[in-house]
Amino acid sequence: MAKHELLTLQNVGKATLKDLELLDITSIQQLAKADPDELFHRLGIIKGSTQNPCNWDVFAAIIHEAKTGEKTPWWEWSKVRGNKFEKHKK
């Protein structure tokens, strides 16, 4: 069985691959055209629950790698995300 091409990205493991499959993302080319905000929002709807904001960080990191080839740790995207999702907390 061949390794799924998305698993070649630094921050894609089994759980992230499963999330991407739920989002109908099956290739690096598709991922390069994606938006982390949209993927994060859609995943919450599909799963019927609020997602951990770190999922946004992972999406941002893997989209960046798909577009540029540059590998970055997902947690470096936390500062980019900032408090984007804080408004939803009380």
mmCIF file with all atom_site columns, C-alpha atoms in Angstrom:
data_model
loop_
_atom_site.group_PDB
_atom_site.id
_atom_site.type_symbol
_atom_site.label_atom_id
_atom_site.label_alt_id
_atom_site.label_comp_id
_atom_site.label_asym_id
_atom_site.label_entity_id
_atom_site.label_seq_id
_atom_site.pdbx_PDB_ins_code
_atom_site.Cartn_x
_atom_site.Cartn_y
_atom_site.Cartn_z
_atom_site.occupancy
_atom_site.B_iso_or_equiv
_atom_site.pdbx_formal_charge
_atom_site.auth_seq_id
_atom_site.auth_comp_id
_atom_site.auth_asym_id
_atom_site.auth_atom_id
_atom_site.pdbx_PDB_model_num
ATOM 1  C CA . MET A 1 1  ? 0.000   0.000  0.000  1.00 0.00 ? 1  MET A CA 1
ATOM 2  C CA . ALA A 1 2  ? 1.478   3.351  -1.056 1.00 0.00 ? 2  ALA A CA 1
ATOM 3  C CA . LYS A 1 3  ? 1.915   6.133  1.467  1.00 0.00 ? 3  LYS A CA 1
ATOM 4  C CA . HIS A 1 4  ? -0.714  8.849  1.025  1.00 0.00 ? 4  HIS A CA 1
ATOM 5  C CA . GLU A 1 5  ? 0.931   11.964 -0.462 1.00 0.00 ? 5  GLU A CA 1
ATOM 6  C CA . LEU A 1 6  ? -0.553  14.192 2.261  1.00 0.00 ? 6  LEU A CA 1
ATOM 7  C CA . LEU A 1 7  ? 1.390   12.170 4.842  1.00 0.00 ? 7  LEU A CA 1
ATOM 8  C CA . THR A 1 8  ? 4.606   13.521 3.301  1.00 0.00 ? 8  THR A CA 1
ATOM 9  C CA . LEU A 1 9  ? 3.783   16.942 4.781  1.00 0.00 ? 9  LEU A CA 1
ATOM 10 C CA . GLN A 1 10 ? 5.516   17.670 8.089  1.00 0.00 ? 10 GLN A CA 1
ATOM 11 C CA . ASN A 1 11 ? 2.390   18.241 10.179 1.00 0.00 ? 11 ASN A CA 1
ATOM 12 C CA . VAL A 1 12 ? 0.090   15.583 8.714  1.00 0.00 ? 12 VAL A CA 1
ATOM 13 C CA . GLY A 1 13 ? -0.368  12.430 10.745 1.00 0.00 ? 13 GLY A CA 1
ATOM 14 C CA . LYS A 1 14 ? -3.221  9.936  10.880 1.00 0.00 ? 14 LYS A CA 1
ATOM 15 C CA . ALA A 1 15 ? -5.652  12.254 12.702 1.00 0.00 ? 15 ALA A CA 1
ATOM 16 C CA . THR A 1 16 ? -5.030  15.214 10.401 1.00 0.00 ? 16 THR A CA 1
ATOM 17 C CA . LEU A 1 17 ? -5.259  12.975 7.344  1.00 0.00 ? 17 LEU A CA 1
ATOM 18 C CA . LYS A 1 18 ? -8.655  11.773 8.566  1.00 0.00 ? 18 LYS A CA 1
ATOM 19 C CA . ASP A 1 19 ? -9.804  15.390 9.039  1.00 0.00 ? 19 ASP A CA 1
ATOM 20 C CA . LEU A 1 20 ? -8.612  16.283 5.537  1.00 0.00 ? 20 LEU A CA 1
ATOM 21 C CA . GLU A 1 21 ? -10.496 13.310 4.114  1.00 0.00 ? 21 GLU A CA 1
ATOM 22 C CA . LEU A 1 22 ? -13.658 14.511 5.896  1.00 0.00 ? 22 LEU A CA 1
ATOM 23 C CA . LEU A 1 23 ? -13.071 17.858 4.185  1.00 0.00 ? 23 LEU A CA 1
ATOM 24 C CA . ASP A 1 24 ? -12.611 16.145 0.779  1.00 0.00 ? 24 ASP A CA 1
ATOM 25 C CA . ILE A 1 25 ? -8.973  17.250 0.576  1.00 0.00 ? 25 ILE A CA 1
ATOM 26 C CA . THR A 1 26 ? -7.104  14.369 -1.041 1.00 0.00 ? 26 THR A CA 1
ATOM 27 C CA . SER A 1 27 ? -4.036  15.979 -2.610 1.00 0.00 ? 27 SER A CA 1
ATOM 28 C CA . ILE A 1 28 ? -1.319  18.520 -1.897 1.00 0.00 ? 28 ILE A CA 1
ATOM 29 C CA . GLN A 1 29 ? -2.532  20.465 -4.943 1.00 0.00 ? 29 GLN A CA 1
ATOM 30 C CA . GLN A 1 30 ? -6.034  20.783 -3.434 1.00 0.00 ? 30 GLN A CA 1
ATOM 31 C CA . LEU A 1 31 ? -4.575  21.750 -0.083 1.00 0.00 ? 31 LEU A CA 1
ATOM 32 C CA . ALA A 1 32 ? -2.494  24.522 -1.667 1.00 0.00 ? 32 ALA A CA 1
ATOM 33 C CA . LYS A 1 33 ? -5.745  26.197 -2.770 1.00 0.00 ? 33 LYS A CA 1
ATOM 34 C CA . ALA A 1 34 ? -7.411  25.877 0.645  1.00 0.00 ? 34 ALA A CA 1
ATOM 35 C CA . ASP A 1 35 ? -7.957  28.482 3.356  1.00 0.00 ? 35 ASP A CA 1
ATOM 36 C CA . PRO A 1 36 ? -7.321  27.587 7.033  1.00 0.00 ? 36 PRO A CA 1
ATOM 37 C CA . ASP A 1 37 ? -10.321 29.620 8.245  1.00 0.00 ? 37 ASP A CA 1
ATOM 38 C CA . GLU A 1 38 ? -12.654 27.833 5.868  1.00 0.00 ? 38 GLU A CA 1
ATOM 39 C CA . LEU A 1 39 ? -11.274 24.354 6.671  1.00 0.00 ? 39 LEU A CA 1
ATOM 40 C CA . PHE A 1 40 ? -11.478 25.019 10.415 1.00 0.00 ? 40 PHE A CA 1
ATOM 41 C CA . HIS A 1 41 ? -15.071 26.252 10.141 1.00 0.00 ? 41 HIS A CA 1
ATOM 42 C CA . ARG A 1 42 ? -16.188 23.382 7.887  1.00 0.00 ? 42 ARG A CA 1
ATOM 43 C CA . LEU A 1 43 ? -14.562 20.758 10.112 1.00 0.00 ? 43 LEU A CA 1
ATOM 44 C CA . GLY A 1 44 ? -16.501 22.067 13.102 1.00 0.00 ? 44 GLY A CA 1
ATOM 45 C CA . ILE A 1 45 ? -19.746 21.767 11.143 1.00 0.00 ? 45 ILE A CA 1
ATOM 46 C CA . ILE A 1 46 ? -18.926 18.280 9.848  1.00 0.00 ? 46 ILE A CA 1
ATOM 47 C CA . LYS A 1 47 ? -17.926 17.008 13.300 1.00 0.00 ? 47 LYS A CA 1
ATOM 48 C CA . GLY A 1 48 ? -20.742 18.880 15.040 1.00 0.00 ? 48 GLY A CA 1
ATOM 49 C CA . SER A 1 49 ? -18.429 20.333 17.661 1.00 0.00 ? 49 SER A CA 1
ATOM 50 C CA . THR A 1 50 ? -16.136 23.252 18.385 1.00 0.00 ? 50 THR A CA 1
ATOM 51 C CA . GLN A 1 51 ? -12.625 22.411 17.224 1.00 0.00 ? 51 GLN A CA 1
ATOM 52 C CA . ASN A 1 52 ? -9.435  23.021 19.157 1.00 0.00 ? 52 ASN A CA 1
ATOM 53 C CA . PRO A 1 53 ? -7.869  26.249 17.830 1.00 0.00 ? 53 PRO A CA 1
ATOM 54 C CA . CYS A 1 54 ? -4.616  24.318 17.362 1.00 0.00 ? 54 CYS A CA 1
ATOM 55 C CA . ASN A 1 55 ? -6.347  22.603 14.430 1.00 0.00 ? 55 ASN A CA 1
ATOM 56 C CA . TRP A 1 56 ? -6.333  25.993 12.688 1.00 0.00 ? 56 TRP A CA 1
ATOM 57 C CA . ASP A 1 57 ? -2.578  26.191 13.312 1.00 0.00 ? 57 ASP A CA 1
ATOM 58 C CA . VAL A 1 58 ? -2.067  22.775 11.712 1.00 0.00 ? 58 VAL A CA 1
ATOM 59 C CA . PHE A 1 59 ? -4.187  23.751 8.707  1.00 0.00 ? 59 PHE A CA 1
ATOM 60 C CA . ALA A 1 60 ? -2.210  26.986 8.279  1.00 0.00 ? 60 ALA A CA 1
ATOM 61 C CA . ALA A 1 61 ? 1.118   25.134 8.503  1.00 0.00 ? 61 ALA A CA 1
ATOM 62 C CA . ILE A 1 62 ? 0.205   22.429 6.009  1.00 0.00 ? 62 ILE A CA 1
ATOM 63 C CA . ILE A 1 63 ? -1.350  24.889 3.557  1.00 0.00 ? 63 ILE A CA 1
ATOM 64 C CA . HIS A 1 64 ? 1.810   26.991 3.770  1.00 0.00 ? 64 HIS A CA 1
ATOM 65 C CA . GLU A 1 65 ? 3.942   23.919 3.075  1.00 0.00 ? 65 GLU A CA 1
ATOM 66 C CA . ALA A 1 66 ? 1.680   22.865 0.193  1.00 0.00 ? 66 ALA A CA 1
ATOM 67 C CA . LYS A 1 67 ? 2.016   26.328 -1.377 1.00 0.00 ? 67 LYS A CA 1
ATOM 68 C CA . THR A 1 68 ? 5.704   27.024 -0.731 1.00 0.00 ? 68 THR A CA 1
ATOM 69 C CA . GLY A 1 69 ? 7.421   23.756 0.179  1.00 0.00 ? 69 GLY A CA 1
ATOM 70 C CA . GLU A 1 70 ? 8.602   25.361 3.437  1.00 0.00 ? 70 GLU A CA 1
ATOM 71 C CA . LYS A 1 71 ? 8.134   23.113 6.458  1.00 0.00 ? 71 LYS A CA 1
ATOM 72 C CA . THR A 1 72 ? 7.212   24.904 9.688  1.00 0.00 ? 72 THR A CA 1
ATOM 73 C CA . PRO A 1 73 ? 6.147   23.509 13.069 1.00 0.00 ? 73 PRO A CA 1
ATOM 74 C CA . TRP A 1 74 ? 2.393   23.917 13.485 1.00 0.00 ? 74 TRP A CA 1
ATOM 75 C CA . TRP A 1 75 ? 2.809   25.799 16.792 1.00 0.00 ? 75 TRP A CA 1
ATOM 76 C CA . GLU A 1 76 ? 4.594   28.640 15.007 1.00 0.00 ? 76 GLU A CA 1
ATOM 77 C CA . TRP A 1 77 ? 1.223   29.480 13.472 1.00 0.00 ? 77 TRP A CA 1
ATOM 78 C CA . SER A 1 78 ? -0.353  30.082 16.910 1.00 0.00 ? 78 SER A CA 1
ATOM 79 C CA . LYS A 1 79 ? 1.003   33.636 16.900 1.00 0.00 ? 79 LYS A CA 1
ATOM 80 C CA . VAL A 1 80 ? -0.469  34.186 13.421 1.00 0.00 ? 80 VAL A CA 1
ATOM 81 C CA . ARG A 1 81 ? -3.848  32.934 14.646 1.00 0.00 ? 81 ARG A CA 1
ATOM 82 C CA . GLY A 1 82 ? -3.570  35.110 17.747 1.00 0.00 ? 82 GLY A CA 1
ATOM 83 C CA . ASN A 1 83 ? -6.896  35.326 19.518 1.00 0.00 ? 83 ASN A CA 1
ATOM 84 C CA . LYS A 1 84 ? -8.968  34.890 16.354 1.00 0.00 ? 84 LYS A CA 1
ATOM 85 C CA . PHE A 1 85 ? -11.288 32.464 18.148 1.00 0.00 ? 85 PHE A CA 1
ATOM 86 C CA . GLU A 1 86 ? -11.335 34.134 21.581 1.00 0.00 ? 86 GLU A CA 1
ATOM 87 C CA . LYS A 1 87 ? -14.475 36.087 20.696 1.00 0.00 ? 87 LYS A CA 1
ATOM 88 C CA . HIS A 1 88 ? -16.383 32.803 20.834 1.00 0.00 ? 88 HIS A CA 1
ATOM 89 C CA . LYS A 1 89 ? -15.439 32.244 24.492 1.00 0.00 ? 89 LYS A CA 1
ATOM 90 C CA . LYS A 1 90 ? -17.108 33.813 27.496 1.00 0.00 ? 90 LYS A CA 1
#
